[in-house]
Coordinates of C-alpha atoms in Angstrom, one line a residue:
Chain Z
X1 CA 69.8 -18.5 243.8
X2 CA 71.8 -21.5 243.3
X3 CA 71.3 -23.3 240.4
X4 CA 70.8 -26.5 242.5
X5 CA 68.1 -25.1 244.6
X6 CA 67.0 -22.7 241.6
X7 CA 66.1 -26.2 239.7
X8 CA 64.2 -28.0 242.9
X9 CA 61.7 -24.7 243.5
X10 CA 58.5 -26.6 243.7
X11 CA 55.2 -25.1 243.7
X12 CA 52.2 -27.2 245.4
X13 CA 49.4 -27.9 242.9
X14 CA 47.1 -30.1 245.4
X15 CA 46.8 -32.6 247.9
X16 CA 49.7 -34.8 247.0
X17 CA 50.8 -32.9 243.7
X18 CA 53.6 -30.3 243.1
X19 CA 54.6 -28.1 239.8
X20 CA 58.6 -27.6 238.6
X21 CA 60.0 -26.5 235.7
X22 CA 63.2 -27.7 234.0
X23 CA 66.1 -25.0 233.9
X24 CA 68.7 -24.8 231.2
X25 CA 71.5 -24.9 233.6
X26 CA 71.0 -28.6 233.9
X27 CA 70.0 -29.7 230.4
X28 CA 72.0 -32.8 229.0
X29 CA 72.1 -34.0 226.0
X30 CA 68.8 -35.5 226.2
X31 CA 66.7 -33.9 228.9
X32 CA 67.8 -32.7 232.4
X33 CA 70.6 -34.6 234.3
X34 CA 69.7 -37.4 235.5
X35 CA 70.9 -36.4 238.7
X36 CA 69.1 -33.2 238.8
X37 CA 65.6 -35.3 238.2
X38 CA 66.9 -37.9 241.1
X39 CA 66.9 -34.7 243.6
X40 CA 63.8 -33.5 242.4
X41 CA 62.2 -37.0 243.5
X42 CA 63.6 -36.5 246.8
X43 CA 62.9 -32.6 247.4
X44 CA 58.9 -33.3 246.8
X45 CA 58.8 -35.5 249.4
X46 CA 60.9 -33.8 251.9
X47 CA 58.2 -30.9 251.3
X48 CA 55.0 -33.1 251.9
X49 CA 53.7 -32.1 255.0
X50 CA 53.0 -35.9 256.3
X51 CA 57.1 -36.5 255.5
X52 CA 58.3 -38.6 258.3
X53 CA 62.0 -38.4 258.8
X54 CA 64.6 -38.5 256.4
X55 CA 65.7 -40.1 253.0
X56 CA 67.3 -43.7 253.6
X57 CA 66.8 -45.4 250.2
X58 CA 65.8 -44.3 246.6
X59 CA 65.0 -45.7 243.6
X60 CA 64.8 -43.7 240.4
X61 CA 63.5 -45.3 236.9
X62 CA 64.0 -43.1 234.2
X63 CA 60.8 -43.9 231.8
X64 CA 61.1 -41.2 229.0
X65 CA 62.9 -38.1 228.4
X66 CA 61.7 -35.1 230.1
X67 CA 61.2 -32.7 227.5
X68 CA 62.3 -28.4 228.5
X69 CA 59.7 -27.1 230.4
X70 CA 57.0 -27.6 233.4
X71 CA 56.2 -31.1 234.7
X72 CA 53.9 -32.5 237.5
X73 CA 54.9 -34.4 240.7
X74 CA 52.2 -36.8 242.6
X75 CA 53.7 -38.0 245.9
X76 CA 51.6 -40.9 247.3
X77 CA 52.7 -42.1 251.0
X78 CA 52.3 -45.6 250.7
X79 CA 52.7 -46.0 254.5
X80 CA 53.9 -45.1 257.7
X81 CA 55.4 -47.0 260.2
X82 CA 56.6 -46.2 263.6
X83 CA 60.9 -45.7 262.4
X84 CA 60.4 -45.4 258.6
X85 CA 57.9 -44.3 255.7
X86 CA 57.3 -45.7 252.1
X87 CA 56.5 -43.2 249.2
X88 CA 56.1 -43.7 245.5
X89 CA 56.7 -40.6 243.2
X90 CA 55.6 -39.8 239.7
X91 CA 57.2 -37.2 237.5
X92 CA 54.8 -36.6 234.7
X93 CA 54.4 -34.1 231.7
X94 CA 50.8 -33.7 229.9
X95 CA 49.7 -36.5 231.4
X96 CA 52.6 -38.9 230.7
X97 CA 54.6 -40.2 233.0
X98 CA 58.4 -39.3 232.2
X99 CA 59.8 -40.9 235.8
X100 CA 58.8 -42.9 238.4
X101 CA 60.5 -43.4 241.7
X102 CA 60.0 -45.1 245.7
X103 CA 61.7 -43.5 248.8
X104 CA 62.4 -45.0 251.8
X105 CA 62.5 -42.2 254.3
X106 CA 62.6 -42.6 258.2
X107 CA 64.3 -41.8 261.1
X108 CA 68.5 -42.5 262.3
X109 CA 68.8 -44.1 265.1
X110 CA 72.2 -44.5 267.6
X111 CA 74.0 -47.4 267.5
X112 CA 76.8 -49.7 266.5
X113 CA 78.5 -48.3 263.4
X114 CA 81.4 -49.3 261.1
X115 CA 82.6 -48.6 257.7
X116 CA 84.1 -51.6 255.8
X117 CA 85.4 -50.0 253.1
X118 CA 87.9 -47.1 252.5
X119 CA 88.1 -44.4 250.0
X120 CA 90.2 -44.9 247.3
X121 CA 94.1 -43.2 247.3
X122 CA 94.1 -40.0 246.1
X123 CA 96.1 -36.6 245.8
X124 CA 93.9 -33.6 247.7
X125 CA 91.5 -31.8 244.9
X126 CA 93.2 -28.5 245.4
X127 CA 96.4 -30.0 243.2
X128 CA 94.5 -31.5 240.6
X129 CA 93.2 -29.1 237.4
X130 CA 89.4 -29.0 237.2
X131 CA 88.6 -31.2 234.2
X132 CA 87.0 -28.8 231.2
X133 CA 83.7 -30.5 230.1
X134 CA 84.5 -32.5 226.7
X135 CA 81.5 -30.5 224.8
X136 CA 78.5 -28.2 225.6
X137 CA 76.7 -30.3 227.9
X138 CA 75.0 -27.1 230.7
X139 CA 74.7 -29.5 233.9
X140 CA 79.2 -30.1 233.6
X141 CA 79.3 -26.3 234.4
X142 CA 77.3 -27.1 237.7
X143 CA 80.5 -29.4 239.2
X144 CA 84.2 -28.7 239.8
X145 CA 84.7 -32.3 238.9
X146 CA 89.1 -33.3 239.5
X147 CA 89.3 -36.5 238.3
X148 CA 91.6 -38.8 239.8
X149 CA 91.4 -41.3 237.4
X150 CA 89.3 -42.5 234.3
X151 CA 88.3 -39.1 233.7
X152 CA 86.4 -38.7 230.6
X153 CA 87.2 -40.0 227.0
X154 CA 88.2 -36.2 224.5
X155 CA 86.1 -36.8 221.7
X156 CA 88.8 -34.9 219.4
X157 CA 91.0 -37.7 220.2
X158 CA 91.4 -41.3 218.6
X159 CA 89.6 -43.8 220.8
X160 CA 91.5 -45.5 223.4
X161 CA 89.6 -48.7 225.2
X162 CA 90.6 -49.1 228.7
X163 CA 90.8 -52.4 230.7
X164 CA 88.6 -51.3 233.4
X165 CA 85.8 -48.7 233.7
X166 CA 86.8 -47.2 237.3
X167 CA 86.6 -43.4 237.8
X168 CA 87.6 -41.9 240.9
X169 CA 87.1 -38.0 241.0
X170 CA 87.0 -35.0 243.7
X171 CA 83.8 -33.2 242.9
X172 CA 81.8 -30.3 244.1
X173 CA 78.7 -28.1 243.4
X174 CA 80.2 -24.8 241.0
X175 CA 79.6 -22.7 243.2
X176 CA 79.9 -24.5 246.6
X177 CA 77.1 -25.2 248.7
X178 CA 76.3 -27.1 251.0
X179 CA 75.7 -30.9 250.9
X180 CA 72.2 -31.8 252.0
X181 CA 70.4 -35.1 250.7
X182 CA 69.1 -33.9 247.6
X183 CA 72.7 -32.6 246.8
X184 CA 73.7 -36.0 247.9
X185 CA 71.3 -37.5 245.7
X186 CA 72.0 -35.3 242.5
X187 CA 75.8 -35.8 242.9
X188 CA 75.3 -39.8 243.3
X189 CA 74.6 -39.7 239.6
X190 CA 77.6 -37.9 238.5
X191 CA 79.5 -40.7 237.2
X192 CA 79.6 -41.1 233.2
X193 CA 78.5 -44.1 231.5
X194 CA 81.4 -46.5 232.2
X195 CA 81.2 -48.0 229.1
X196 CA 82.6 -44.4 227.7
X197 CA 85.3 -45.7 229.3
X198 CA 86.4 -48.9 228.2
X199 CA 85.4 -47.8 224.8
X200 CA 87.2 -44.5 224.5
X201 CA 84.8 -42.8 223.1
X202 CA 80.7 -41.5 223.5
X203 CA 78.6 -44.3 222.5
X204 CA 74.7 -44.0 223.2
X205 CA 73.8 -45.1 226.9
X206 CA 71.4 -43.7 229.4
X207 CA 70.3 -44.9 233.0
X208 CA 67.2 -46.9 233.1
X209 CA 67.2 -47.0 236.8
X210 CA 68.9 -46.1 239.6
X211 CA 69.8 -46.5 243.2
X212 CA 70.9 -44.6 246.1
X213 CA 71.4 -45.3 249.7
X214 CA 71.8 -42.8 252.0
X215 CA 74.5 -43.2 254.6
X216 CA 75.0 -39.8 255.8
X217 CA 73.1 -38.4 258.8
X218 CA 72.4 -34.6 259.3
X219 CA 75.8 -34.6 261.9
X220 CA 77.8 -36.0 258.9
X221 CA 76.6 -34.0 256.1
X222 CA 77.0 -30.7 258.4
X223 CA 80.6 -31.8 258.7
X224 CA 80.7 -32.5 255.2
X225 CA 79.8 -28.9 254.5
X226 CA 80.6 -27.5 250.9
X227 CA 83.7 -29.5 251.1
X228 CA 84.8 -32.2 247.6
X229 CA 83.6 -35.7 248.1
X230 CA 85.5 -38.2 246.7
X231 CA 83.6 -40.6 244.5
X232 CA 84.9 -44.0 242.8
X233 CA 82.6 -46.0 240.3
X234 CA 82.8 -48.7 238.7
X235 CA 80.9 -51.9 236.5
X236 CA 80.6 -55.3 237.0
X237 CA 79.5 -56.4 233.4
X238 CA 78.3 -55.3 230.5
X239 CA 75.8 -57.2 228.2
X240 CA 72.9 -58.2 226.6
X241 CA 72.8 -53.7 226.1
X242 CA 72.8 -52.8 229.2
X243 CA 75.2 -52.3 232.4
X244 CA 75.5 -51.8 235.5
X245 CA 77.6 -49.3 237.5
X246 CA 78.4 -49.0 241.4
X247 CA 79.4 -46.0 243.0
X248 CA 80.6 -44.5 246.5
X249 CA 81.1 -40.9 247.4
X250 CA 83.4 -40.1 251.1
X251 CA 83.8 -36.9 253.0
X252 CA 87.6 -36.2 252.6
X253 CA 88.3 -37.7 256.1
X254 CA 86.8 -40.5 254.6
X255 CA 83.0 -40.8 255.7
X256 CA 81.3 -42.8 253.9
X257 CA 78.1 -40.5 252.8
X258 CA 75.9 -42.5 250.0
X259 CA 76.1 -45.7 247.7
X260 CA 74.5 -45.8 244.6
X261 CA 73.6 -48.3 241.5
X262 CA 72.7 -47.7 238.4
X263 CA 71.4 -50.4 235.5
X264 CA 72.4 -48.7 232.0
X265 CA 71.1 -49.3 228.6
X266 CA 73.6 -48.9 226.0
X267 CA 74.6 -49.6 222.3
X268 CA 78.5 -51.1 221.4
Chain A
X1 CA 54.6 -78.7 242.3
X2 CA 57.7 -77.1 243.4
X3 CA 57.7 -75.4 246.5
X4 CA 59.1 -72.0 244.2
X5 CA 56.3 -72.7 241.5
X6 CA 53.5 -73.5 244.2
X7 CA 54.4 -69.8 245.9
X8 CA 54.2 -68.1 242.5
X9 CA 50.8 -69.6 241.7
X10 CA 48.5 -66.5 241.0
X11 CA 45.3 -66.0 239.6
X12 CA 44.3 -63.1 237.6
X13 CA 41.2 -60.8 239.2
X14 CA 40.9 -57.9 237.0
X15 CA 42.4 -55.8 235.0
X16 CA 45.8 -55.7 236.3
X17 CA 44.9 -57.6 239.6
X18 CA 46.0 -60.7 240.8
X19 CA 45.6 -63.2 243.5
X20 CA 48.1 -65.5 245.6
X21 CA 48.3 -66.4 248.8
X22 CA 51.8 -67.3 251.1
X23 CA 52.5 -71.2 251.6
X24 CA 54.3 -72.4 255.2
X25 CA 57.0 -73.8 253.1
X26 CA 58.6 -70.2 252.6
X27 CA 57.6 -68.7 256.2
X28 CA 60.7 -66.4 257.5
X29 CA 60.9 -65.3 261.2
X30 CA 57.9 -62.7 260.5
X31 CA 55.7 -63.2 256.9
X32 CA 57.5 -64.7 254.1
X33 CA 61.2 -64.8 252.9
X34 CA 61.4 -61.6 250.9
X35 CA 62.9 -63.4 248.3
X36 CA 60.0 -65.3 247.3
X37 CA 58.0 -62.1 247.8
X38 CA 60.6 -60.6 245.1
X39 CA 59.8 -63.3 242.6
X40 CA 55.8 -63.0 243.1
X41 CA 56.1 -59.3 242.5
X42 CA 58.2 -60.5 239.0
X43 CA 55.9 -63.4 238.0
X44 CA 52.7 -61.2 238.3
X45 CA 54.5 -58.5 235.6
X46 CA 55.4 -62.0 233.5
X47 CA 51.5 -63.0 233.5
X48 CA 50.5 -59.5 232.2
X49 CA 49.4 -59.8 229.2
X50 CA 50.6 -56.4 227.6
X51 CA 54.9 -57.9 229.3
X52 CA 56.7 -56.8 226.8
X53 CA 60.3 -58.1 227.3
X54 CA 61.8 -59.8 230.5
X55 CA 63.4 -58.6 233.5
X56 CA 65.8 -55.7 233.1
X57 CA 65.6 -54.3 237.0
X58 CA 63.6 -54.9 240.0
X59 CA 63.1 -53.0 242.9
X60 CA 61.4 -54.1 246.2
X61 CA 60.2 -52.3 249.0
X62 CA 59.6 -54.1 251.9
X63 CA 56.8 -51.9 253.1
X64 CA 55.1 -54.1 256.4
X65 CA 54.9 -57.3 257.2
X66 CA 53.0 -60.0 254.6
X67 CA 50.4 -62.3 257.4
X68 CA 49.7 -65.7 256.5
X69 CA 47.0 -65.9 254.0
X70 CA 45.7 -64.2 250.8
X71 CA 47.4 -61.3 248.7
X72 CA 46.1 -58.7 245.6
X73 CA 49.1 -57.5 243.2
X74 CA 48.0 -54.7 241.3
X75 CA 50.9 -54.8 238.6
X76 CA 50.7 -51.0 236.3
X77 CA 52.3 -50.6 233.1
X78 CA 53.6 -47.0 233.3
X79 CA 54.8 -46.8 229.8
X80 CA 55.9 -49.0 227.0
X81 CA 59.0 -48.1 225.3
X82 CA 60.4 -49.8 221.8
X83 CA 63.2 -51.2 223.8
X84 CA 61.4 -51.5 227.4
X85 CA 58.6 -51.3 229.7
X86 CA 58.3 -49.6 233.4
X87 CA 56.1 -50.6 235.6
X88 CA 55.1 -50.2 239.4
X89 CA 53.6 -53.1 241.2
X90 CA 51.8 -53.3 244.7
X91 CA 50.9 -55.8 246.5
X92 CA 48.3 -55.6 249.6
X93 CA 46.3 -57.4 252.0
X94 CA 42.8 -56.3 253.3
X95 CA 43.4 -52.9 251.3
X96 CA 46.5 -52.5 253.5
X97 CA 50.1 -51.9 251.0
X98 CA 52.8 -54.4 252.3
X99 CA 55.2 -54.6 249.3
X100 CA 55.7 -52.3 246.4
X101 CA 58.2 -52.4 243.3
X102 CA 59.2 -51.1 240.5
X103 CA 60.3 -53.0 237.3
X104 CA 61.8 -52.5 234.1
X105 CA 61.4 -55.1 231.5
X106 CA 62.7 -55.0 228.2
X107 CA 64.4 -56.5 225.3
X108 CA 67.9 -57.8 225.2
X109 CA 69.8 -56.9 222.2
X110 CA 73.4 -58.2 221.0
X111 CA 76.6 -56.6 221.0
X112 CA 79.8 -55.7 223.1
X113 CA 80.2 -58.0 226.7
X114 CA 82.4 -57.9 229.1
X115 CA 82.2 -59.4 232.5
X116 CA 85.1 -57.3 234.9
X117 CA 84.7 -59.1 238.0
X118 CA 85.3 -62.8 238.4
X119 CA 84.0 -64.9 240.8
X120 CA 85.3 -66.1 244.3
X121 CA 87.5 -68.8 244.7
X122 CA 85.3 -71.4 245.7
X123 CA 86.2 -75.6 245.9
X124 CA 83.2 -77.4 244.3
X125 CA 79.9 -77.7 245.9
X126 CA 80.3 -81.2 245.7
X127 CA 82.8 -81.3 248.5
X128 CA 81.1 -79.2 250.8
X129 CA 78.8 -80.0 253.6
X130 CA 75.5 -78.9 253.1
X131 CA 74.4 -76.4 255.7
X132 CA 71.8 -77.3 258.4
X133 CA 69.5 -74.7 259.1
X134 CA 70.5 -73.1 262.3
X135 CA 66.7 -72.7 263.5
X136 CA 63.6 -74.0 262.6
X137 CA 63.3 -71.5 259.6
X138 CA 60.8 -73.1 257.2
X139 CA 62.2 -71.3 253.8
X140 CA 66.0 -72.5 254.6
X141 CA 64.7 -76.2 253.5
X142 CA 63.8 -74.9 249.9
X143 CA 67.3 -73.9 249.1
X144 CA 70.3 -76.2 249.5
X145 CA 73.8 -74.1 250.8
X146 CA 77.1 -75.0 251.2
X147 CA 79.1 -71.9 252.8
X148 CA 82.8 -71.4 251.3
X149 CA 83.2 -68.5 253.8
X150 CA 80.8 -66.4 256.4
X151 CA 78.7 -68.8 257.2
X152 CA 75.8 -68.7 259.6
X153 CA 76.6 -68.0 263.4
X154 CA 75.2 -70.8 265.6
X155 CA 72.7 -69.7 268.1
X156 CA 73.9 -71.9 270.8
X157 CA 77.5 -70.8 270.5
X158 CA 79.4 -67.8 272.1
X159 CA 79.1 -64.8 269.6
X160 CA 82.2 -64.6 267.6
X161 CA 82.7 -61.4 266.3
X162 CA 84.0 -61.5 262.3
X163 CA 85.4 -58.5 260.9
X164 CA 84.7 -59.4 257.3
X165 CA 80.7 -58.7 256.5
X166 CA 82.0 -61.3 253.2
X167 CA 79.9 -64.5 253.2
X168 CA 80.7 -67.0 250.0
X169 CA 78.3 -70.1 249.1
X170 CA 76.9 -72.4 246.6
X171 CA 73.4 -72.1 246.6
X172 CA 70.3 -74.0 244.6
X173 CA 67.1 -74.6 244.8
X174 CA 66.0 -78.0 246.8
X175 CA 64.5 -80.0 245.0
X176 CA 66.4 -78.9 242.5
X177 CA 64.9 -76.6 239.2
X178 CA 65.8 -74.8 236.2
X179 CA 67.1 -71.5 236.8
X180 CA 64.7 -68.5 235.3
X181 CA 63.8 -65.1 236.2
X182 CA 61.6 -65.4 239.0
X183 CA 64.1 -67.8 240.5
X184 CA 66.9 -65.5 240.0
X185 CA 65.0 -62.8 241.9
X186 CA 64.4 -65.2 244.9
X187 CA 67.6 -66.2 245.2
X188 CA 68.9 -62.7 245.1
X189 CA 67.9 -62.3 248.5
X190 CA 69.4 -65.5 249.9
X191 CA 72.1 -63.6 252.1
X192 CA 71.6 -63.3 255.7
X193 CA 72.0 -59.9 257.5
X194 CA 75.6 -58.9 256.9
X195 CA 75.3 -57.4 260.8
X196 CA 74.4 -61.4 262.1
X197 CA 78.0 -62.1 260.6
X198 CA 79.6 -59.0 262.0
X199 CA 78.1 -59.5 265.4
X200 CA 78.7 -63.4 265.3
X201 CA 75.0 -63.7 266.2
X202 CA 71.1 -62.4 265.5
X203 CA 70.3 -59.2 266.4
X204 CA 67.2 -57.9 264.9
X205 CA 67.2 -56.8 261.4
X206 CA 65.1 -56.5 258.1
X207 CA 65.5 -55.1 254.4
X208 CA 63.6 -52.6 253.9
X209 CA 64.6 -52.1 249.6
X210 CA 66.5 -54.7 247.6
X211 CA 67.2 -54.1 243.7
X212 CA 68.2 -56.7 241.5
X213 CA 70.1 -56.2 237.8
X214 CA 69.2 -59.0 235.8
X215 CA 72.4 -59.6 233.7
X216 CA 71.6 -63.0 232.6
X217 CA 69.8 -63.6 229.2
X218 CA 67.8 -66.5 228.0
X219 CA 70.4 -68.3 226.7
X220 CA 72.6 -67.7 230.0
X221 CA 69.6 -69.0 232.1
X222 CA 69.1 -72.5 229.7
X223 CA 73.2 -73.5 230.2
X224 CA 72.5 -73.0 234.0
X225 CA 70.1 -75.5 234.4
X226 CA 69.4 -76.4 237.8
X227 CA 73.0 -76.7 238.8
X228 CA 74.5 -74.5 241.8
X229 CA 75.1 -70.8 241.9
X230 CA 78.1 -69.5 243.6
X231 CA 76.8 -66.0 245.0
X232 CA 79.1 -63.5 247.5
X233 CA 77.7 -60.4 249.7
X234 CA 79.4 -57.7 251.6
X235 CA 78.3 -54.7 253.4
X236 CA 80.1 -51.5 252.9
X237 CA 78.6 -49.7 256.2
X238 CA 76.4 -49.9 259.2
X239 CA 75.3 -46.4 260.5
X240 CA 72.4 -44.7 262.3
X241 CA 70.5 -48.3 262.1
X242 CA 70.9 -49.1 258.7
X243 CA 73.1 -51.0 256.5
X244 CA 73.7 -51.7 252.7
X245 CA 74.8 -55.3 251.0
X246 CA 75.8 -55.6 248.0
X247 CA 75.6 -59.1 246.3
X248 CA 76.8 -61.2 243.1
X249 CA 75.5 -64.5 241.8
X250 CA 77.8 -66.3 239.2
X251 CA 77.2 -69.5 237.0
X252 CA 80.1 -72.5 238.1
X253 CA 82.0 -71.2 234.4
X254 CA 82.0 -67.6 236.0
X255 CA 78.7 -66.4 234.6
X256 CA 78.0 -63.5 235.9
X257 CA 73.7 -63.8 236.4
X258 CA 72.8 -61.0 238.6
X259 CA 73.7 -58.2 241.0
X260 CA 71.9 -57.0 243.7
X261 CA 71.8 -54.4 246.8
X262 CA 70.0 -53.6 249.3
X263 CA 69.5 -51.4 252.5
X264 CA 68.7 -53.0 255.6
X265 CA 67.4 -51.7 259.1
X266 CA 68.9 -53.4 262.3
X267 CA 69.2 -53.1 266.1
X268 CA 72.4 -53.6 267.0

């Protein structure tokens, strides 16, 4: 089984509740990948039989670590209306809470579209060297990430600030798979703390809370296939010990397939 | 009492319950502007009394429509960290959900800024014309705008397409009033529906999830007083009914106070 979907194999525990496990292949330094949790979120509710439609929006609060092993899901429908549906999500362990989370699912509907914004310039992925992760961190191994620029700072070397904390990468599921929206969600979260970045080196920082919207519809992310997307992030300001960082991942013909936000705490 | 103040006027009714109730001075089209409900949803948290912290991140889900009348928030710390606190926050009418969030609050510690963006080029507020509401939209009268760019279509007007989603203003509260948190959320939110300024005119439309990232601190807050904000918005794409903006609000020295996103559904 993939290790993507080998990680989201939930087991319903109840009305409303579902059991998962953590897998090595996506522990990070602390816990699992963020990512990895985000999808997680998203594949309990696309398994509750009352799910209406599909994901739209998602918020994701990371509360406290999620520690190896089994955890509990509760998904609560807050409401249904005619075009969309509310949900709140709880990722507990022993009876704490370790991450919270609301989706917006609901149905697509025809109409006027337009994209705004372009990808950024880049080479195609298949002339760029895959990047080797910078230490042992399991979830890397799970991406054929080619970064375009700001890839990540070599903690061998002497630190080197950078003026601005944009990263622009091809990147893929090791081994390919298809995108869905819980591979669309997981990915959305591949972007390193920017503040690596413009610091050179690993400082501690994780991801209080993030946000993606959904762009994609099932036509889009059938043509996206197991194809790279592109993805570009970048942060606005850092202060007070926290950031924030902005992302965008395109289809290689340049479809716009998610947005996503993140708030960061970090120490500098 | 300020019209802001007077909307954010709850009464505690339990543990963890609290009672408001909408005014006609922030009425919208349908139920209140969501930015007020944003800034109820952030004032009941601030009441609490186990807060720890201020606002780090907001998320609002604009679940049905608020009616006129009396509201219950039930605000629920989900855990308490040494740095910050999660919570989820609901508010209903007649048992019936119509708004939840999620919130981080938390501590603000010192260290390495940078602010990478700056702010639009904007003349003063001063020597803009204030902008008349277009209709008789009762919550437009508590905020005082002067447009730099993307300003309102007129209803009576032929619609002018744009094909910039970018709309620039100065923005404060009328009658003027300190900036703080809950003011900061509301005014968030004060961007019209990027597709109105696309389309040159209404069409229907309606957030269904804004987040804020509250950059600003205490201090930042105090040397902003109750002077203007300068806050820009831009969508990235409209597709299958749905849209993002994505919005910053800067201090007249290039503060930058908050960022926010949101997803919105539209008919268009």
């Amino acid at each position: 089984m993939h290790p993507l979907d080998k990680a989201l194999e939930l087991e319903r525990s109840g009305d409303d509740r579902w059991c998962g496990r953590t897998i090595p292949e996506w522990a990070n330094m602390v816990g699992p990948f963020g990512g990895i949790t985000a999808a997680v979120m998203v594949r309990a509710v696309e398994l509750h039989p009352q799910r209406h439609g599909q994901p739209i929006a998602l918020t994701v609060n990371y509360v406290a670590p999620i520690a190896d092993g089994a955890f509990d899901i509760v998904t609560r429908v807050v409401r249904t209306n005619r075009s969309n549906q509310h949900w709140i999500v709880e990722l507990s362990q022993d009876g704490e809470v370790k991450t919270t989370a609301t989706a917006v699912f609901g149905l697509r509907r025809e109409g006027w579209s337009d994209t705004e914004i372009t990808a950024p310039q880049a080479p195609a992925p298949e002339g760029i060297e895959p990047s080797a992760p910078p230490f042992g961190v399991a979830w890397f191994d799970n991406y054929d990430m080619r970064f375009v620029d700001g890839g990540m700072p070599d903690a061998g070397d002497e630190p080197t600030a950078s003026p601005s904390s944009t990263t622009s990468l091809w990147v893929r599921n090791n081994p390919s798979r298809p995108m869905d929206f819980v591979a669309l969600a997981a990915v959305s979260d591949i972007f390193y703390p920017r503040v690596f970045l413009r610091h050179g080196q690993f400082v501690p920082a994780g991801t209080v809370s993030i946000t993606v919207y959904f762009h994609a519809d099932d036509e889009q992310l059938a043509a996206q296939g197991d194809d790279y997307v592109l993805g570009t992030a970048r942060a606005h300001k850092f202060s007070g010990g926290y950031f924030d960082q902005t992302a965008q991942l395109f289809g290689r013909t340049g479809t716009l397939l998610s947005t996503s936000h993140q708030f960061v705490y970090f120490k500098a």
